Coordinates of C-alpha atoms in Angstrom, one line a residue:
M7 CA 81.0 106.0 221.4
K8 CA 81.0 106.3 217.6
V9 CA 77.3 107.0 217.6
Q10 CA 77.8 109.8 220.2
K11 CA 80.5 111.4 218.1
F12 CA 78.4 111.2 215.0
N13 CA 75.4 112.8 216.8
L14 CA 77.7 115.5 218.1
L15 CA 79.0 116.2 214.6
I16 CA 75.5 116.4 213.3
Y17 CA 74.6 118.8 216.1
I18 CA 77.6 121.0 215.3
L19 CA 76.7 121.1 211.6
F20 CA 73.1 122.0 212.4
L21 CA 74.2 124.9 214.7
S22 CA 76.6 126.1 212.0
L23 CA 73.9 126.1 209.3
L24 CA 71.5 127.8 211.7
T25 CA 74.1 130.5 212.5
I26 CA 74.9 131.1 208.8
N27 CA 71.2 131.2 207.8
S28 CA 70.5 133.6 210.7
A29 CA 73.3 135.9 209.6
I30 CA 72.1 135.9 206.0
A31 CA 68.5 136.6 207.1
A32 CA 69.7 139.3 209.4
S33 CA 71.8 141.0 206.8
Y34 CA 68.9 140.7 204.3
F35 CA 66.2 142.1 206.5
E36 CA 68.5 144.8 208.1
D37 CA 69.6 146.2 204.7
E38 CA 69.8 149.9 205.5
D39 CA 69.3 150.8 201.8
V40 CA 65.8 149.2 201.8
I41 CA 63.0 151.8 202.4
W42 CA 60.2 149.3 202.2
Q43 CA 59.7 145.8 200.9
S44 CA 56.7 143.5 200.6
G45 CA 56.5 140.5 198.3
Y46 CA 57.7 141.7 194.9
N47 CA 57.3 145.3 195.8
L48 CA 60.6 147.0 196.7
F49 CA 61.9 150.6 197.3
K50 CA 65.5 151.1 198.2
F51 CA 68.4 153.7 197.9
D52 CA 70.9 153.3 195.1
D53 CA 74.1 155.1 194.3
K54 CA 75.3 152.9 191.4
D55 CA 74.1 155.1 188.6
R56 CA 76.3 158.1 189.5
K57 CA 79.0 158.1 186.8
N58 CA 79.5 161.8 185.9
A59 CA 76.1 162.6 187.4
I60 CA 75.3 165.9 189.0
Q61 CA 74.3 165.8 192.6
N62 CA 70.6 165.4 193.3
D63 CA 68.5 167.9 195.3
H64 CA 68.2 165.5 198.3
P65 CA 67.0 165.3 201.0
V66 CA 63.8 167.0 200.2
N67 CA 60.2 167.2 201.5
L68 CA 57.5 166.6 198.9
N69 CA 53.7 166.6 198.8
E70 CA 52.6 163.0 198.7
K71 CA 49.1 163.7 197.3
E72 CA 50.5 166.0 194.6
I73 CA 53.0 163.3 193.4
A74 CA 50.3 160.6 193.5
I75 CA 48.1 162.7 191.2
A76 CA 50.9 163.6 188.9
L77 CA 51.9 159.9 188.5
E78 CA 48.3 159.0 188.0
S79 CA 48.1 161.5 185.1
L80 CA 50.8 159.8 183.1
R81 CA 49.4 158.5 179.8
I82 CA 50.9 156.5 176.9
I83 CA 49.5 155.5 173.5
E84 CA 48.6 151.8 173.6
K85 CA 49.0 150.1 170.2
K86 CA 46.1 148.0 169.3
L87 CA 46.6 144.6 167.7
F88 CA 43.4 144.8 165.8
G89 CA 41.9 148.0 164.4
S90 CA 43.5 151.3 163.7
D91 CA 42.4 153.2 166.7
D92 CA 45.1 153.6 169.4
E93 CA 43.9 154.5 172.8
P94 CA 45.5 156.4 175.7
E95 CA 46.4 154.1 178.7
S96 CA 47.5 155.0 182.2
V97 CA 51.2 154.2 183.0
F98 CA 50.2 153.6 186.7
S99 CA 46.9 152.7 188.2
I100 CA 45.5 154.8 191.1
S101 CA 46.6 152.3 193.7
T102 CA 50.1 151.9 192.2
S103 CA 50.5 155.7 191.9
R104 CA 49.6 156.1 195.6
K105 CA 52.0 153.4 196.6
L106 CA 54.8 155.0 194.6
A107 CA 54.1 158.4 196.0
K108 CA 54.1 157.2 199.6
F109 CA 57.5 155.5 199.5
I110 CA 59.1 158.0 197.1
V111 CA 58.2 160.8 199.6
E112 CA 59.4 158.7 202.5
G113 CA 62.6 157.8 200.8
L114 CA 63.5 161.3 199.5
K115 CA 63.2 162.8 203.0
Q116 CA 66.2 160.6 203.9
A117 CA 68.1 160.4 200.6
K118 CA 71.6 161.8 200.2
P119 CA 72.6 164.0 197.2
N120 CA 74.4 161.0 195.7
Q121 CA 71.5 158.6 196.1
D122 CA 68.5 157.7 193.9
I123 CA 65.5 155.6 194.8
V124 CA 65.1 152.4 192.7
F125 CA 61.8 150.5 192.9
M126 CA 59.8 147.7 191.5
V127 CA 56.0 147.4 191.9
Q128 CA 53.6 144.6 191.1
S129 CA 50.3 145.2 189.4
L130 CA 47.4 143.1 188.1
K131 CA 45.6 143.7 184.8
P132 CA 42.7 141.9 183.1
K133 CA 43.9 139.4 180.6
L134 CA 40.7 137.4 179.7
V135 CA 37.2 137.7 181.0
F136 CA 37.8 136.0 184.3
L137 CA 41.7 136.1 184.4
E138 CA 44.2 138.6 185.5
Q139 CA 47.9 138.9 184.5
K140 CA 50.6 139.9 187.0
Y141 CA 53.1 142.5 185.8
M142 CA 56.2 144.1 187.3
T143 CA 57.4 147.7 186.6
S144 CA 60.7 149.0 187.8
G145 CA 62.7 152.2 187.6
R146 CA 64.5 154.9 189.5
V147 CA 63.5 158.4 190.8
F148 CA 65.3 161.5 192.0
I149 CA 64.7 165.2 192.3
K150 CA 66.7 167.8 190.3
D151 CA 65.8 171.5 189.8
N152 CA 62.6 171.0 191.8
K153 CA 61.3 168.4 189.3
L154 CA 60.7 164.7 189.8
N155 CA 62.8 162.6 187.4
L156 CA 61.4 159.1 186.7
I157 CA 63.5 156.7 184.6
I158 CA 61.6 153.5 183.8
G159 CA 63.7 150.3 183.5
D160 CA 61.1 147.6 182.7
F161 CA 57.4 148.3 182.1
E162 CA 54.7 145.7 182.7
Y163 CA 57.1 142.8 182.7
P164 CA 54.8 139.7 182.8
I165 CA 55.3 137.1 185.5
N166 CA 53.3 134.0 186.3
D167 CA 53.0 131.3 188.9
A168 CA 55.6 129.1 187.2
F169 CA 58.0 132.0 187.1
E170 CA 57.5 132.7 190.8
S171 CA 58.0 129.1 191.7
A172 CA 61.3 129.0 189.8
I173 CA 62.7 132.0 191.6
N174 CA 61.1 131.4 195.0
P175 CA 60.5 127.6 195.4
S176 CA 59.6 127.8 199.1
G177 CA 56.9 130.3 198.5
Q178 CA 58.2 132.3 201.4
G179 CA 60.3 135.4 201.8
T180 CA 60.8 138.1 199.2
S181 CA 62.6 138.7 196.0
T182 CA 64.9 141.5 194.7
L183 CA 65.3 143.4 191.5
T184 CA 68.4 141.3 190.8
T185 CA 66.5 138.0 191.3
L186 CA 63.8 139.0 188.9
G187 CA 66.4 140.4 186.4
L188 CA 64.6 143.7 186.2
K189 CA 66.4 146.9 185.2
H190 CA 66.5 150.0 187.4
G191 CA 66.7 152.4 184.5
S192 CA 69.9 154.4 183.8
R193 CA 70.9 158.0 183.0
S194 CA 73.5 156.9 180.5
E195 CA 71.4 154.6 178.2
N196 CA 67.8 154.2 177.1
S197 CA 65.9 151.3 178.4
N198 CA 64.6 148.7 176.0
G199 CA 62.0 147.8 178.6
F200 CA 59.9 151.0 177.9
K201 CA 59.3 151.9 174.3
E202 CA 55.8 153.4 174.7
T203 CA 55.0 156.9 173.5
L204 CA 54.2 159.3 176.3
I205 CA 51.4 161.7 175.9
T206 CA 53.1 164.9 177.1
S207 CA 51.1 167.6 178.8
A208 CA 51.6 170.7 181.0
G209 CA 54.3 169.8 183.6
I210 CA 55.3 166.5 181.9
D211 CA 58.1 166.1 179.4
N212 CA 60.6 163.6 178.1
K213 CA 64.2 164.2 179.0
R214 CA 66.5 165.2 176.1
S215 CA 69.9 163.4 176.5
K216 CA 72.6 163.3 173.9
N217 CA 70.4 165.3 171.5
E218 CA 67.7 162.6 171.7
L219 CA 64.4 162.4 173.5
R220 CA 64.4 159.6 176.0
N221 CA 61.1 157.7 176.0
D222 CA 62.0 156.1 179.4
W223 CA 63.1 159.3 181.2
L224 CA 60.3 161.6 182.3
V225 CA 60.8 165.0 183.9
I226 CA 57.7 166.0 185.9
D227 CA 56.8 169.3 187.5
T228 CA 54.4 167.6 190.0
K229 CA 52.4 170.7 190.9
I230 CA 51.7 171.7 187.3
A231 CA 51.0 168.1 186.2
A232 CA 48.6 167.5 189.2
D233 CA 46.8 170.8 188.7
T234 CA 46.3 170.2 185.0
Y235 CA 45.0 166.7 185.5
L236 CA 42.5 167.8 188.2
A237 CA 41.3 170.6 185.9
E238 CA 40.7 168.0 183.1
I239 CA 38.8 165.8 185.5
E240 CA 36.7 168.8 186.6
K241 CA 36.0 169.6 183.0
L242 CA 34.7 166.1 182.4
K243 CA 32.4 166.4 185.4
N244 CA 31.2 169.9 184.4
P245 CA 31.6 170.4 180.6
K246 CA 30.7 174.1 180.9
T247 CA 34.1 175.7 181.5
Q248 CA 34.8 179.4 181.7
T249 CA 35.3 179.4 177.9
D250 CA 32.0 177.7 177.4
K251 CA 30.2 180.1 179.7
K252 CA 31.8 183.1 177.8
L253 CA 30.6 181.7 174.5
E254 CA 27.1 181.2 175.9
A255 CA 27.1 184.9 177.1
E256 CA 28.2 186.1 173.7
A257 CA 25.5 184.0 172.0
A258 CA 22.9 185.5 174.3
K259 CA 24.2 189.0 173.6
L260 CA 23.9 188.4 169.8
A261 CA 20.4 187.0 170.1
K262 CA 19.4 190.1 172.1
Q263 CA 20.8 192.4 169.4
R264 CA 19.0 190.4 166.7
R265 CA 15.7 190.8 168.6
E266 CA 16.3 194.6 169.0
M267 CA 17.1 194.9 165.3
R268 CA 14.0 193.1 164.3
A269 CA 11.9 195.3 166.6
E270 CA 13.6 198.4 165.1
M271 CA 13.0 197.2 161.6
A272 CA 9.3 196.6 162.4
R273 CA 8.9 200.1 163.9
M274 CA 10.6 201.9 161.0
R275 CA 8.7 199.9 158.4
K276 CA 5.5 201.0 160.2
E277 CA 6.7 204.6 160.0
V278 CA 7.2 204.2 156.3
Q279 CA 3.7 202.9 155.9
D280 CA 2.4 205.7 157.9
A281 CA 4.5 208.2 156.0
T282 CA 2.9 207.1 152.7
S283 CA -0.7 207.1 154.0
N284 CA -3.1 210.0 153.9
K285 CA -3.5 209.7 157.6
S286 CA 0.2 210.2 158.2
S287 CA 0.4 213.0 155.7
S288 CA -1.8 215.2 157.7
A289 CA 0.1 214.4 161.0
K290 CA 3.7 214.7 159.8
S291 CA 5.6 217.3 157.9
I292 CA 7.3 216.5 154.6
E293 CA 10.6 217.0 156.4
E294 CA 9.9 214.3 159.0
R295 CA 8.7 211.8 156.4
M296 CA 11.8 212.4 154.3
A297 CA 14.1 212.1 157.4
T298 CA 12.5 208.7 158.3
L299 CA 13.0 207.6 154.7
D300 CA 16.6 208.6 154.8
Q301 CA 17.1 206.6 158.1
L302 CA 15.7 203.5 156.5
L303 CA 18.0 203.8 153.6
D304 CA 21.1 204.5 155.8
K305 CA 20.3 201.4 157.9
K306 CA 19.8 199.4 154.7
L307 CA 16.3 198.4 155.7
I308 CA 15.0 199.4 152.3
T309 CA 16.6 199.2 148.8
Q310 CA 17.5 202.2 146.7
E311 CA 14.6 201.5 144.4
E312 CA 12.1 201.4 147.3
Y313 CA 13.6 204.7 148.6
D314 CA 13.2 206.4 145.2
S315 CA 9.6 205.2 144.9
K316 CA 8.6 206.4 148.4
R317 CA 10.4 209.7 147.9
K318 CA 8.3 210.4 144.8
E319 CA 5.2 209.6 146.7
I320 CA 6.1 212.0 149.5
L321 CA 7.1 214.8 147.1
S322 CA 3.8 214.3 145.2
D323 CA 2.0 215.5 148.3
I324 CA 3.5 218.9 148.2

C-alpha cells in the first residue's frame, strides 16, 4: 500500500513537472515579440528604450536588397597591433548583411511606432591559419525620417565552446540577449561595446546626440549608401570612369593640336626658306614675303633677331 502511494506521488510530481516545463516551453516559443530565432541569432520587437523618444515611422515597407547593400558598405578603421597601417574592415559580412536585411524588413512591416527591433547575430572570423573564432554582434534598429537608425550594443563579442556550455549545458534550445549578457544599444547612452571609428560616406553618418557624435549610432540613407557602394564596386571593375574618359578625350585633343601646330610650323618655316631663296624671289612679291615673315613673328615661330635678318634679305632684293 505504501509502495502504491509512493508511486502515485512520483507520478503526480512527474506530471506536474511536465506541465510546468510544457508551459515554459510554450511561452518561450510562442513569444509574440520574436520575429525570428535560430541558435544564437535573434530578432525581436522591443519597446523598452522609449523614454522621451519620438515615435518611429513604423510600420514601413523597405527594399531588402537596398538595405543589405547599405549594411554591407559599412566600414570601420581596424587598428593593427603591429605596424602603423590601419586598414578598413567591414562591419558586417555579406551573409550577415543579408540576414539582417531580411529580418529587419520583415519586422518593420509589422512594427508599431513605439517599437524598435533588437537583434543579435553570430559570425565566424579567421583567428589562426586553420581556426575560426565565433563572435556575437547585437543592436537595435528603427526608421525615422526615412532613414535607417542602427545602434550597435556589442560588436564582435567573442564566445567559445566553454562559454556556450556554461550558458547552455544541454546543448539544446536557444539563448537570448539576456542570457548572453549582450547590450541592445540605447538612445540615451553611448555603448562601450562599439568604439570603432566609422568611415562615413554618402548616405552614412554618425548620430549627433547631446552635442556629441555617437560612434555606436549610425543614421543611414539606404538608397544613397547602396548606390554609392555599387558605384565604387563598378569603378574597381572598370577603372575608366566618366572623369577618366573625359581626361583621355582632353589629352587626345591636346595631342592633335600639337600635331597641327608642328605641321603649321614646318609649313611656315618652308615658306621662310622659299622667301629667302632666288627661286622664291621670282615667284612671290616682296609684299607676300614680308607678310609671311610678319606671320612667323606674330606666332612666335621665329625670334626678333631672325625676323630682322630675314627682313634685310628681302629688302635687299628690291
